Short mmCIF file of C-alpha atoms in Angstrom, two decimals:
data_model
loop_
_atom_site.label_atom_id
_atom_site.label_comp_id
_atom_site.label_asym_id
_atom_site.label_seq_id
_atom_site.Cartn_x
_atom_site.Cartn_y
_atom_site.Cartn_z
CA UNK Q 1369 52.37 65.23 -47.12
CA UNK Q 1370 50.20 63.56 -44.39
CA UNK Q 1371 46.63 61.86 -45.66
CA UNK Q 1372 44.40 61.51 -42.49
CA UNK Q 1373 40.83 59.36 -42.56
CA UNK Q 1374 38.78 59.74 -40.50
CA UNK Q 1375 36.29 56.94 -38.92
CA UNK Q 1376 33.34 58.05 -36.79
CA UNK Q 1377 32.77 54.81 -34.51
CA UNK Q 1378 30.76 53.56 -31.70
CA UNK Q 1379 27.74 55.20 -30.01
CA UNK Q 1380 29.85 57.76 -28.96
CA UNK Q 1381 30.62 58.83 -32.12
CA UNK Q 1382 34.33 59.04 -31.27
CA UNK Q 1383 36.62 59.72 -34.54
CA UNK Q 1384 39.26 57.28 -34.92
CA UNK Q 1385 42.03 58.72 -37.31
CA UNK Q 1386 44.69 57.17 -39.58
CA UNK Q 1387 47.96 59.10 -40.43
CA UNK Q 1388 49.77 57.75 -43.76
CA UNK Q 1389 51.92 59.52 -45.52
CA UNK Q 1390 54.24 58.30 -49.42
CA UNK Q 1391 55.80 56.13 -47.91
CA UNK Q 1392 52.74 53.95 -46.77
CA UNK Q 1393 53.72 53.88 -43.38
CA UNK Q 1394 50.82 54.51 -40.99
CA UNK Q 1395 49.99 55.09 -37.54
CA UNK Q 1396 46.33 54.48 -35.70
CA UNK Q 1397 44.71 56.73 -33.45
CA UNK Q 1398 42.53 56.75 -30.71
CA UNK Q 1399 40.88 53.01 -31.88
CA UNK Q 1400 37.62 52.98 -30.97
CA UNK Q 1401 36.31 51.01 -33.50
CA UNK Q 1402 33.63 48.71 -31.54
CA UNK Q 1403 31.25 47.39 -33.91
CA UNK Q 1404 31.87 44.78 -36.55
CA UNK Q 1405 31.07 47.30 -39.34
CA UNK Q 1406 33.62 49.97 -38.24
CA UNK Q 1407 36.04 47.36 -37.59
CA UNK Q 1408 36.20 46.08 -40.97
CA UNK Q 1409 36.28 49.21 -42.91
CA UNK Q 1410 39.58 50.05 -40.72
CA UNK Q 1411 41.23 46.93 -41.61
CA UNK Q 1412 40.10 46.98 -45.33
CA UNK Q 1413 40.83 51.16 -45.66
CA UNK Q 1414 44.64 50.23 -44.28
CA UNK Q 1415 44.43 46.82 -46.14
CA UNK Q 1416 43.58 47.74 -49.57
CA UNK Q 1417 45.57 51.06 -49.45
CA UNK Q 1418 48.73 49.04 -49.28
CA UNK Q 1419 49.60 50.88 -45.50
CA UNK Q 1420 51.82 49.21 -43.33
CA UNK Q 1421 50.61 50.39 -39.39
CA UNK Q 1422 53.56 51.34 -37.08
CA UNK Q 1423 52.03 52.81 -33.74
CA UNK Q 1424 48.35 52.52 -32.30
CA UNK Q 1425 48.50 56.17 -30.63
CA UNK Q 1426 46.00 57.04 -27.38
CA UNK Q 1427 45.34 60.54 -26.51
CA UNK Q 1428 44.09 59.37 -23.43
CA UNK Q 1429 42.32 56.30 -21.59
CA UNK Q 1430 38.66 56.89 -21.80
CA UNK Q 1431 37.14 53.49 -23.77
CA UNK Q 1432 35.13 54.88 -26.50
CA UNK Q 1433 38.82 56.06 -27.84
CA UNK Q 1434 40.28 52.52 -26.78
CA UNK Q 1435 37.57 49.86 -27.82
CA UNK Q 1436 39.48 48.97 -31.17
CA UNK Q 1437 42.53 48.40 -29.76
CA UNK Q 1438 42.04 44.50 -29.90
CA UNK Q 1439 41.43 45.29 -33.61
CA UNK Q 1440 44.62 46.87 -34.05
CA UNK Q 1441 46.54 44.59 -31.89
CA UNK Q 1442 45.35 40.93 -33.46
CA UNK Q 1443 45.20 42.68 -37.00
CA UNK Q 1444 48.43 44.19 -37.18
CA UNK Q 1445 50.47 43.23 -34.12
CA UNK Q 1446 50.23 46.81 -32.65
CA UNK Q 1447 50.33 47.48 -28.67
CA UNK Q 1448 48.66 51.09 -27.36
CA UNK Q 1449 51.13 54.05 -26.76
CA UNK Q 1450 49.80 55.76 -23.79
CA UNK Q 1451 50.58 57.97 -21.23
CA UNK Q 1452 51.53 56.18 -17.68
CA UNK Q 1453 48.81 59.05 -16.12
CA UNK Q 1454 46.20 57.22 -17.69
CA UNK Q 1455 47.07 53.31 -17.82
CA UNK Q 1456 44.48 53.14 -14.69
CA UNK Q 1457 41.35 54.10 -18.06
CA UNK Q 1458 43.20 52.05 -20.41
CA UNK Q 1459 43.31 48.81 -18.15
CA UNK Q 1460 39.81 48.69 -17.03
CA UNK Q 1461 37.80 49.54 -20.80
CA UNK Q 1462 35.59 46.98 -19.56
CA UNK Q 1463 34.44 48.89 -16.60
CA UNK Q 1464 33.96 51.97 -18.32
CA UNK Q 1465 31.75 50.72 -20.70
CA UNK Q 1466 29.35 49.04 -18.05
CA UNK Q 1467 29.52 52.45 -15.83
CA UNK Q 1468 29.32 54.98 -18.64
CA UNK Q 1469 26.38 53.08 -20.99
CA UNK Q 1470 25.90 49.66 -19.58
CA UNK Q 1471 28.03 47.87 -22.81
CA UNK Q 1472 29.13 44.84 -21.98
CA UNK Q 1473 32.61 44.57 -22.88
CA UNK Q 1474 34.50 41.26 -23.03
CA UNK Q 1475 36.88 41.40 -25.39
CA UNK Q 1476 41.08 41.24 -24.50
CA UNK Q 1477 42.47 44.35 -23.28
CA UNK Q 1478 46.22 44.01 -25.57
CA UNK Q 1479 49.07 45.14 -23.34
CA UNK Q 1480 50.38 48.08 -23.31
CA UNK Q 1481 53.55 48.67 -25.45
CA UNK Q 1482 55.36 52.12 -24.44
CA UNK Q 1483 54.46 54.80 -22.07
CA UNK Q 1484 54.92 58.36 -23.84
CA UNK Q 1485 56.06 61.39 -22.05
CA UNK Q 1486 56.22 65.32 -22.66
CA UNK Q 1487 58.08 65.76 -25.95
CA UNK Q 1488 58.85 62.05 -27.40
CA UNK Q 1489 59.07 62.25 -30.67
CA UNK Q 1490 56.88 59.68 -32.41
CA UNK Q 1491 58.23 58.48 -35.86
CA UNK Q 1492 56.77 57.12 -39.21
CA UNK Q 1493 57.30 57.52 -42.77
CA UNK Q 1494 59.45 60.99 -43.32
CA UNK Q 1495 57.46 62.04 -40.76
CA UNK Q 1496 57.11 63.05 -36.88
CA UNK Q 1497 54.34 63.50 -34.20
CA UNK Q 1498 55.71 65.29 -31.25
CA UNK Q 1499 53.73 64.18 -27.72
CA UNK Q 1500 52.24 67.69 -25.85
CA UNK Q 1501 51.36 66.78 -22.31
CA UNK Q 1502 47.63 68.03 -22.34
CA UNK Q 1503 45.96 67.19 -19.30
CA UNK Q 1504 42.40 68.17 -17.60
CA UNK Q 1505 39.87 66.01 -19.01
CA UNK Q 1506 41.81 63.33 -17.55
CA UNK Q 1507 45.45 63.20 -15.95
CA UNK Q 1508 47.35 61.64 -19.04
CA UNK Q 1509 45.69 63.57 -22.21
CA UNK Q 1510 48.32 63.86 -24.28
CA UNK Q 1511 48.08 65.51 -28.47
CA UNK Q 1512 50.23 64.45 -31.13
CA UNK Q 1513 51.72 67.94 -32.77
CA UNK Q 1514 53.57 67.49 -36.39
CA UNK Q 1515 54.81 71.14 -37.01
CA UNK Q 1516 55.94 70.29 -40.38
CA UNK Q 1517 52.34 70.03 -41.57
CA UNK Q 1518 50.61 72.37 -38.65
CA UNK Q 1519 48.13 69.60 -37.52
CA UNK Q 1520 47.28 68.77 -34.03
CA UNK Q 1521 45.45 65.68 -32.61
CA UNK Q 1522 43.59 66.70 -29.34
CA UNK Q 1523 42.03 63.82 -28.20
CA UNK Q 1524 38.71 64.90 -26.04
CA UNK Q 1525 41.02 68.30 -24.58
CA UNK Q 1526 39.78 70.75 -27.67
CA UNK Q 1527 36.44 70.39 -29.85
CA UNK Q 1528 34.91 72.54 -32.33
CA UNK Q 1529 33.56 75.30 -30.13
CA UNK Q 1530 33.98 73.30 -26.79
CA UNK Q 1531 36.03 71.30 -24.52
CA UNK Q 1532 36.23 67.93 -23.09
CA UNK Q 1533 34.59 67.47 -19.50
CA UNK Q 1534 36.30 67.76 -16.36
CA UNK Q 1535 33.68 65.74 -14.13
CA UNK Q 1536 35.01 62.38 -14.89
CA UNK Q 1537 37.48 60.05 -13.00
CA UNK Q 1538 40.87 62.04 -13.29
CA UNK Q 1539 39.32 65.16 -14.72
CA UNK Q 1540 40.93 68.54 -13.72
CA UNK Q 1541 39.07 72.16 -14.84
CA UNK Q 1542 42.14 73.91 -13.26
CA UNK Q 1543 44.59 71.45 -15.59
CA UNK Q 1544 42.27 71.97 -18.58
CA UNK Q 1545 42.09 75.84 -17.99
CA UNK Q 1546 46.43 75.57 -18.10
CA UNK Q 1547 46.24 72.95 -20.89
CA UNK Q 1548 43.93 75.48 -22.97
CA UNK Q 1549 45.45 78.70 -22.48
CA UNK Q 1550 49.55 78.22 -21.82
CA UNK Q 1551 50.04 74.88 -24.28
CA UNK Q 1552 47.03 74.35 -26.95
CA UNK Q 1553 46.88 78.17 -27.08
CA UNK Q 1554 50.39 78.80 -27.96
CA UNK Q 1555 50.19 76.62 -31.01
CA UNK Q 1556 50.29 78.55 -34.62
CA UNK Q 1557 46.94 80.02 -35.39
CA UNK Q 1558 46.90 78.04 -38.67
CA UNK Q 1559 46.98 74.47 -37.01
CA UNK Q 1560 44.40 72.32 -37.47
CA UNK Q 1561 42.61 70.19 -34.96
CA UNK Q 1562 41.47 67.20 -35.26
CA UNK Q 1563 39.24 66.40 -32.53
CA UNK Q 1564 38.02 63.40 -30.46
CA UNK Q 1565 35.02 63.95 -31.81
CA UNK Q 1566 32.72 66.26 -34.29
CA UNK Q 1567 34.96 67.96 -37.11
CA UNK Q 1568 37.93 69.57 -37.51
CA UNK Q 1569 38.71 73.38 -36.82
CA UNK Q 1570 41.89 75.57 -36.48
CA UNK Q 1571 43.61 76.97 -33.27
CA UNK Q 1572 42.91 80.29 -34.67
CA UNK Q 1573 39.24 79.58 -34.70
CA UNK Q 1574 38.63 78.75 -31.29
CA UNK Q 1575 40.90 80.92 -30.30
CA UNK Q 1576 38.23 84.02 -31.76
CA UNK Q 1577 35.16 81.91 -31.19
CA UNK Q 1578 35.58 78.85 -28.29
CA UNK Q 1579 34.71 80.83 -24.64
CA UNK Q 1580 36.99 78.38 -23.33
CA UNK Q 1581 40.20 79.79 -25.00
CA UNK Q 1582 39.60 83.16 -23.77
#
């Protein structure tokens, strides 16, 4: 069975997951652990739970889901897993911070250690993420499906109630439209999301309630 914390981090309140399951092994997600605070409860959660980290997962480029990727790389000698759609977001963090909020942003960028496409399987523990091309709030969103335990991680595509923006660099409101309807849609009602940020829901939920699923 899967055990996912959750860390809320940076001023964009971005959520930051980590996947273990009995056999210790771990993956990151979306690391956007900034401040020195955030940083350290990461390390000592994975530390002091006895988890050994195997992947540092991106849903997608944008650097409030990237700015702890320096944590995970000099910590435990992990390099992001990415889409190649959206290496363009995940090279310049830097820049994005300055545009978006005016953050000055100086630390190393780690290099990237595997491009993911449509239906790599991604593999820790006795257990599997599948990769879902998901793109629209930029080119390369990508979730991580396991179907075993009906969980979902969207990234900034699906929120409680909403949707990631289209407006950005990248961003397509046709491609989210397809993304929402034809691939998130069609997963099993009972799957929960776990968003790039605010709480978790089910596909069945916004499916009933989210205007943008209809």
């Amino acid at each position: 069975m899967l055990k996912i914390q959750r860390f809320v981090c940076n001023p964009y309140q971005e959520n930051t997951y980590v996947v273990s399951d009995e056999t210790q092994e771990c993956v990151i997600i979306d690391c956007g652990t900034y401040f020195e605070d955030e940083r350290l409860a990461l390390v000592e959660y994975i530390n002091g739970n006895g988890l050994k980290p195997v992947h540092l997962l991106c849903t997608h480029g944008h650097f409030d889901h990237c700015l702890g990727n320096d944590t995970a790389y000099y910590e435990f000698g992990l390099k992001p897993e990415i889409c190649q759609k959206d290496e363009f977001l995940l090279t310049h963090i830097d820049e994005q911070a300055q545009y978006f909020i005016g953050m000055e942003y100086d630390n190393e960028v780690p290099p990237i250690g595997r491009f993911l496409d449509a239906d790599d399987t991604i593999s820790f523990g006795s257990h599997q993420f599948t990769v879902i091309p998901t793109p629209g709030h930029t080119p390369g969103g990508i979730t991580f499906y396991c179907a075993e335990e009906k969980v979902a991680f969207t990234g900034d595509t699906l929120f409680q109630m909403s949707i990631g923006r289209t407006d950005f660099e990248g961003g397509d409101y046709t491609a989210m439209r397809h993304t929402l309807k034809e691939v998130i849609g069609k997963l099993p009602a009972d799957t929960t999301i776990w968003s790039g940020h605010g709480p978790k829901t089910t596909i069945g939920a916004e499916i009933s309630m989210n205007p943008y699923m209809r």
